[in-house]
Coordinates of C-alpha atoms and ligand atoms in Angstrom, one line a residue:
X17 CA -6.0 1.5 9.0
X18 CA -9.2 3.3 9.3
X19 CA -12.4 1.3 8.8
X20 CA -15.4 3.5 9.3
X21 CA -17.5 0.5 10.4
X22 CA -17.0 -3.2 10.4
X23 CA -15.6 -4.3 7.1
X24 CA -18.0 -7.2 6.5
X25 CA -21.1 -5.1 7.1
X26 CA -19.8 -2.5 4.7
X27 CA -19.2 -5.2 2.1
X28 CA -22.7 -6.6 2.6
X29 CA -24.1 -3.1 2.0
X30 CA -22.0 -2.7 -1.1
X31 CA -23.0 -6.0 -2.4
X32 CA -26.5 -4.8 -2.6
X33 CA -25.5 -1.9 -4.8
X34 CA -26.2 -3.6 -8.2
X35 CA -29.9 -3.5 -7.2
X36 CA -30.0 0.2 -7.0
X37 CA -31.2 2.3 -9.9
X38 CA -28.8 2.9 -12.8
X39 CA -28.9 6.7 -12.1
X40 CA -27.9 6.1 -8.5
X41 CA -25.0 3.9 -9.6
X42 CA -23.4 6.6 -11.6
X43 CA -22.9 8.8 -8.6
X44 CA -21.0 6.2 -6.5
X45 CA -17.5 4.8 -6.7
X46 CA -16.3 1.8 -4.6
X47 CA -12.7 2.2 -3.9
X48 CA -10.5 -0.6 -2.4
X49 CA -7.4 1.1 -1.2
X50 CA -4.3 -0.2 0.5
X51 CA -3.1 3.4 0.9
X52 CA -3.9 4.3 4.5
X53 CA -2.8 7.8 4.6
X54 CA -4.9 10.4 6.4
X55 CA -4.1 12.9 3.7
X56 CA -5.7 10.8 1.0
X57 CA -9.1 12.1 2.2
X58 CA -8.3 15.3 0.3
X59 CA -8.0 13.2 -2.9
X60 CA -11.4 11.7 -2.6
X61 CA -13.2 14.9 -1.6
X62 CA -11.5 16.7 -4.5
X63 CA -12.9 14.1 -6.9
X64 CA -16.4 14.3 -5.4
X65 CA -16.3 18.1 -5.6
X66 CA -15.5 17.9 -9.4
X67 CA -17.8 15.1 -10.4
X68 CA -20.5 14.7 -7.8
X69 CA -19.5 11.1 -7.4
X70 CA -19.2 9.8 -3.9
X71 CA -16.2 7.7 -3.1
X72 CA -17.0 4.7 -0.8
X73 CA -13.8 3.4 0.6
X74 CA -12.7 0.0 1.9
X75 CA -9.2 0.0 3.3
X76 CA -7.2 -3.1 3.9
X77 CA -3.8 -4.6 3.9
X78 CA -2.4 -4.9 0.3
X79 CA -2.5 -8.7 0.0
X80 CA -5.8 -9.1 1.9
X81 CA -7.5 -6.7 -0.5
X82 CA -6.4 -8.7 -3.5
X83 CA -7.7 -11.9 -1.9
X84 CA -10.9 -10.2 -1.1
X85 CA -11.6 -9.1 -4.6
X86 CA -10.7 -12.5 -5.9
X87 CA -13.1 -14.2 -3.4
X88 CA -15.9 -11.8 -4.2
X89 CA -15.5 -12.8 -7.9
X90 CA -18.2 -11.5 -10.3
X91 CA -20.1 -10.0 -7.4
X92 CA -17.4 -7.8 -6.2
X93 CA -18.6 -4.2 -5.6
X94 CA -15.0 -3.0 -6.2
X95 CA -14.6 -0.4 -9.0
X96 CA -11.0 0.7 -8.4
X97 CA -8.0 -0.9 -6.7
X98 CA -5.4 1.5 -5.3
X99 CA -2.3 0.0 -3.7
X100 CA 1.4 0.5 -3.2
X101 CA 4.4 -1.3 -4.8
X102 CA 4.7 -2.3 -8.5
X103 CA 4.9 -6.0 -7.7
X104 CA 1.5 -5.9 -5.9
X105 CA -0.1 -4.1 -8.9
X106 CA 1.4 -6.7 -11.2
X107 CA -0.1 -9.4 -8.9
X108 CA -3.5 -7.9 -9.4
X109 CA -2.8 -8.1 -13.2
X110 CA -1.7 -11.7 -13.0
X111 CA -4.8 -12.7 -11.0
X112 CA -6.8 -11.3 -14.0
X113 CA -8.6 -8.8 -11.8
X114 CA -7.9 -5.6 -13.8
X115 CA -9.5 -4.3 -17.0
X116 CA -7.3 -2.9 -19.8
X117 CA -8.2 0.7 -20.3
X118 CA -8.0 3.1 -23.2
X119 CA -7.8 6.6 -21.8
X120 CA -6.2 9.5 -23.8
X121 CA -6.0 11.4 -20.5
X122 CA -3.9 8.7 -18.8
X123 CA -1.8 8.1 -21.9
X124 CA -0.9 11.7 -22.3
X125 CA -0.4 12.6 -18.6
X126 CA 1.5 9.5 -17.3
X127 CA 4.9 8.7 -18.8
X128 CA 5.0 5.4 -20.7
X129 CA 7.4 3.7 -18.3
X130 CA 5.0 4.4 -15.4
X131 CA 2.0 2.6 -16.8
X132 CA 0.9 -0.7 -18.2
X133 CA -2.2 -1.9 -20.2
X134 CA -4.3 -2.2 -17.1
X135 CA -2.6 -0.4 -14.2
X136 CA -1.1 3.0 -13.7
X137 CA 1.4 4.6 -11.4
X138 CA 0.2 7.8 -9.7
X139 CA 3.0 8.6 -7.4
X140 CA 6.7 7.8 -7.0
X141 CA 8.8 7.0 -3.9
X142 CA 12.5 6.8 -4.1
X143 CA 14.6 4.3 -2.2
X144 CA 17.6 6.2 -0.9
X145 CA 20.7 5.4 1.2
X146 CA 20.8 7.1 4.6
X147 CA 23.8 7.3 6.8
X148 CA 24.9 8.5 10.2
X149 CA 26.7 11.8 9.7
X150 CA 29.1 11.1 12.6
X151 CA 30.1 7.7 11.4
X152 CA 30.4 7.7 7.6
X153 CA 32.1 9.7 4.9
X154 CA 29.3 10.3 2.4
X155 CA 31.8 10.3 -0.4
X156 CA 32.1 6.5 0.2
X157 CA 28.4 6.0 -0.6
X158 CA 27.6 6.7 -4.2
X159 CA 25.8 3.6 -5.3
X160 CA 23.7 0.7 -4.1
X161 CA 26.8 -1.3 -4.8
X162 CA 28.7 0.5 -2.0
X163 CA 26.3 -1.1 0.5
X164 CA 28.0 -4.4 -0.2
X165 CA 31.5 -3.0 0.2
X166 CA 33.4 -4.8 3.0
X167 CA 34.4 -1.4 4.3
X168 CA 30.9 -1.2 5.8
X169 CA 31.2 -4.6 7.7
X170 CA 28.9 -4.6 10.7
X171 CA 27.4 -1.2 9.8
X172 CA 24.4 -1.9 7.7
X173 CA 20.8 -2.1 9.0
X174 CA 17.9 -3.3 6.9
X175 CA 14.2 -4.2 7.0
X176 CA 13.4 -7.8 5.9
X177 CA 14.4 -9.0 2.5
X178 CA 10.9 -10.3 2.0
X179 CA 9.4 -6.9 2.1
X180 CA 8.2 -5.6 -1.3
X181 CA 10.3 -2.5 -1.1
X182 CA 13.5 -4.5 -0.9
X183 CA 12.3 -7.1 -3.4
X184 CA 11.6 -4.3 -5.9
X185 CA 15.0 -2.8 -5.3
X186 CA 16.7 -6.1 -5.9
X187 CA 14.4 -6.7 -8.9
X188 CA 15.7 -3.5 -10.4
X189 CA 19.3 -4.7 -9.8
X190 CA 18.6 -7.9 -11.6
X191 CA 17.0 -6.1 -14.5
X192 CA 20.0 -3.8 -14.9
X193 CA 22.8 -6.2 -14.1
X194 CA 21.7 -9.8 -14.2
X195 CA 21.2 -12.4 -11.5
X196 CA 24.8 -13.3 -10.7
X197 CA 25.7 -9.6 -9.9
X198 CA 22.5 -9.2 -8.0
X199 CA 23.2 -12.2 -5.8
X200 CA 26.8 -11.1 -5.2
X201 CA 25.3 -7.8 -4.1
X202 CA 22.8 -9.4 -1.8
X203 CA 25.5 -11.5 -0.2
X204 CA 27.7 -8.5 0.3
X205 CA 25.0 -6.6 2.1
X206 CA 24.2 -9.6 4.3
X207 CA 27.9 -9.8 5.3
X208 CA 27.7 -6.1 6.3
X209 CA 24.6 -6.4 8.5
X210 CA 24.9 -4.7 12.0
X211 CA 22.0 -6.9 13.1
X212 CA 19.4 -9.3 11.7
X213 CA 16.8 -7.4 9.6
X214 CA 13.8 -6.1 11.6
X215 CA 11.3 -3.3 11.7
X216 CA 10.1 -0.9 9.0
X217 CA 12.0 1.9 7.2
X218 CA 11.4 4.4 10.0
X219 CA 13.0 1.9 12.5
X220 CA 16.1 1.9 10.2
X221 CA 16.2 5.7 10.2
X222 CA 16.0 5.8 14.0
X223 CA 18.7 3.1 14.3
X224 CA 21.0 5.1 12.1
X225 CA 20.4 8.3 14.1
X226 CA 21.1 6.3 17.3
X227 CA 24.4 5.0 15.9
X228 CA 23.2 1.4 16.1
X229 CA 24.2 1.2 12.5
X230 CA 25.9 3.6 10.1
X231 CA 24.0 3.0 6.9
X232 CA 20.5 1.8 5.8
X233 CA 18.0 2.4 3.0
X234 CA 14.6 4.0 3.3
X235 CA 11.8 5.2 1.1
X236 CA 11.8 9.0 0.8
X237 CA 8.4 9.7 2.3
X238 CA 9.4 8.3 5.7
X239 CA 12.3 10.7 5.8
X240 CA 10.1 13.6 4.7
X241 CA 7.6 12.7 7.4
X242 CA 10.2 13.0 10.1
X243 CA 11.5 16.2 8.6
X244 CA 8.0 17.7 8.7
X245 CA 7.1 16.3 12.1
X246 CA 5.9 18.5 15.0
X247 CA 7.9 16.4 17.4
X248 CA 11.3 17.9 18.2
X249 CA 12.8 14.4 18.6
X250 CA 11.9 13.5 15.0
X251 CA 13.7 16.5 13.7
X252 CA 16.6 15.8 15.9
X253 CA 16.7 12.3 14.4
X254 CA 16.9 13.8 10.9
X255 CA 19.7 16.2 11.9
X256 CA 21.9 13.1 12.5
X257 CA 21.0 11.4 9.3
X258 CA 22.4 12.2 5.8
X259 CA 20.7 11.2 2.6
X260 CA 22.4 9.9 -0.6
X261 CA 20.8 9.6 -4.0
X262 CA 22.3 6.4 -5.2
X263 CA 23.5 5.7 -8.8
X264 CA 23.2 9.3 -10.1
X265 CA 26.1 8.5 -12.4
X266 CA 24.5 5.3 -13.6
X267 CA 20.9 4.1 -14.1
X268 CA 19.5 6.5 -11.4
X269 CA 17.9 6.0 -8.0
X270 CA 15.4 3.1 -7.7
X271 CA 11.8 4.3 -7.5
X272 CA 8.8 2.3 -6.6
X273 CA 5.2 3.5 -7.2
X274 CA 1.8 3.6 -5.8
X275 CA -0.9 3.1 -8.4
X276 CA -4.1 1.5 -9.4
X277 CA -6.4 0.1 -12.0
X278 CA -10.1 -0.5 -12.8
X279 CA -11.5 -3.9 -11.9
X280 CA -12.9 -6.1 -14.6
X281 CA -16.0 -6.6 -12.6
X282 CA -16.4 -2.9 -11.8
X283 CA -20.1 -2.0 -11.4
X284 CA -19.4 1.7 -12.1
X285 CA -16.8 1.5 -14.8
X286 CA -17.3 5.0 -16.2
X287 CA -16.9 6.6 -12.8
X288 CA -13.8 4.4 -12.2
X289 CA -12.0 5.6 -15.3
X290 CA -13.0 9.2 -14.3
X291 CA -11.4 8.6 -10.9
X292 CA -8.1 7.4 -12.4
X293 CA -8.0 10.3 -14.8
X294 CA -8.7 12.6 -11.8
X295 CA -5.7 11.1 -10.0
X296 CA -3.5 12.2 -12.9
X297 CA -4.7 15.8 -12.6
X298 CA -2.5 18.6 -11.3
X299 CA -4.6 18.9 -8.3
X300 CA -4.5 15.2 -7.3
X301 CA -0.8 15.0 -8.2
X302 CA -0.2 17.8 -5.7
X303 CA -2.1 16.0 -3.0
X304 CA 0.2 13.0 -3.4
X305 CA 3.2 15.2 -3.1
X306 CA 2.2 17.8 -0.5
X307 CA 0.1 15.5 1.6
X308 CA 2.0 12.2 1.6
X309 CA 5.5 13.4 0.5
X310 CA 5.6 11.3 -2.7
X311 CA 6.7 12.6 -6.1
X312 CA 4.1 13.2 -8.8
X313 CA 4.4 10.9 -11.9
X314 CA 3.1 13.8 -14.1
X315 CA 6.0 16.0 -15.2
X316 CA 6.0 19.7 -14.4
X317 CA 3.5 19.7 -11.5
X318 CA 4.2 22.6 -9.1
X319 CA 4.7 21.5 -5.5
X320 CA 4.6 23.2 -2.2
X321 CA 6.4 20.7 0.0
X322 CA 9.4 22.0 1.9
X323 CA 10.7 18.5 2.7
X324 CA 10.7 17.4 -0.9
X325 CA 12.4 20.6 -1.8
X326 CA 15.1 20.0 0.8
X327 CA 15.6 16.5 -0.4
X328 CA 16.3 18.1 -3.8
X329 CA 16.3 17.0 -7.4
X330 CA 17.6 13.6 -8.5
X331 CA 17.8 11.3 -11.4
X332 CA 15.3 8.5 -11.1
X333 CA 15.7 5.1 -12.7
X334 CA 13.3 4.9 -15.7
X335 CA 13.1 1.1 -15.8
X336 CA 9.5 0.2 -16.9
X337 CA 7.4 -0.5 -13.8
X338 CA 6.4 -3.8 -15.2
X339 CA 10.0 -5.1 -15.0
X340 CA 10.0 -4.8 -11.2
X341 CA 7.3 -7.4 -11.2
X342 CA 8.9 -9.6 -13.7
X343 CA 12.0 -10.1 -11.5
X344 CA 10.2 -10.3 -8.1
X345 CA 10.2 -14.1 -7.7
X346 CA 13.9 -14.3 -8.7
X347 CA 14.6 -11.5 -6.2
X348 CA 13.0 -13.5 -3.4
X349 CA 15.0 -16.6 -4.3
X350 CA 18.2 -14.6 -4.3
X351 CA 17.5 -13.0 -0.9
X352 CA 16.7 -16.5 0.5
X353 CA 19.9 -18.0 -0.9
X354 CA 21.9 -15.1 0.4
X355 CA 20.4 -15.3 3.9
X356 CA 18.8 -11.9 3.6
X357 CA 15.8 -12.8 5.7
Ligands
FE26 FE1 5.5 2.5 3.1

């Protein structure tokens, strides 16, 4: 995280903004972002260059930001919320924080399954299977189902079942195949654990490379980050790890999103809509891809990211992003029952 100065002071300063003149207001946008990627700077400066609107940014942890906006209530200086994971965006919707928008630009640029009435996906991250090249025959790993195959007993590493990335993956399985099958799958994966769930996706990649486990799942941008790393040990890690696009014969690989919406109480609503529209522009879509190794949501955007190119083309699940949120609570219950902690 990267607070320029103490968060509370900044908020105080922002809270005074409604007192400023109307003209001054138009030139500022208050962005609450849970994306803490260095490369996002380029996004904000690109927007400022095009519109003359300065982006004032508050960064925070996903759930904290939502709480903060809710606590600030009608006085919240926040114009736009940007965060990662469909279920968190849906939580903002359920808390009644977001304003429904009508934007021709967003509707034409962003495919229908990647937007809702009040929030929009701007980038995609796929959840892939990774394996230790020396330990596993990749032909045995075609689907998420294969992670539950008893053949992999004692070989699977995972981050916590409570983490949104895994909850969204399980939510997609519930959406496609129903609760009973999803639970059988979760139990099967737990039975195959090499160790109790711990760490983040990068820790699972390193554990696979070290032979501590043979198989795990990871979001693609963590893989791309290691592939593009300056550190030789990172690239060595990736030499030992193979990547599988699951369910290419079926519903496609599960993708999650990062996205955002305009807040109901936004003091600079017009600038906020402009900002979201900017995020769907070719230029901004390329920043997501080339800077943070995510896939654009807008079809046909030309990329210059060797790691994404190396990962190759794949069929992504086109489940509407809203359904990931619908099944999230069920997913948590199933993981709990299955002992996927
Ligand atoms: Fe992440």
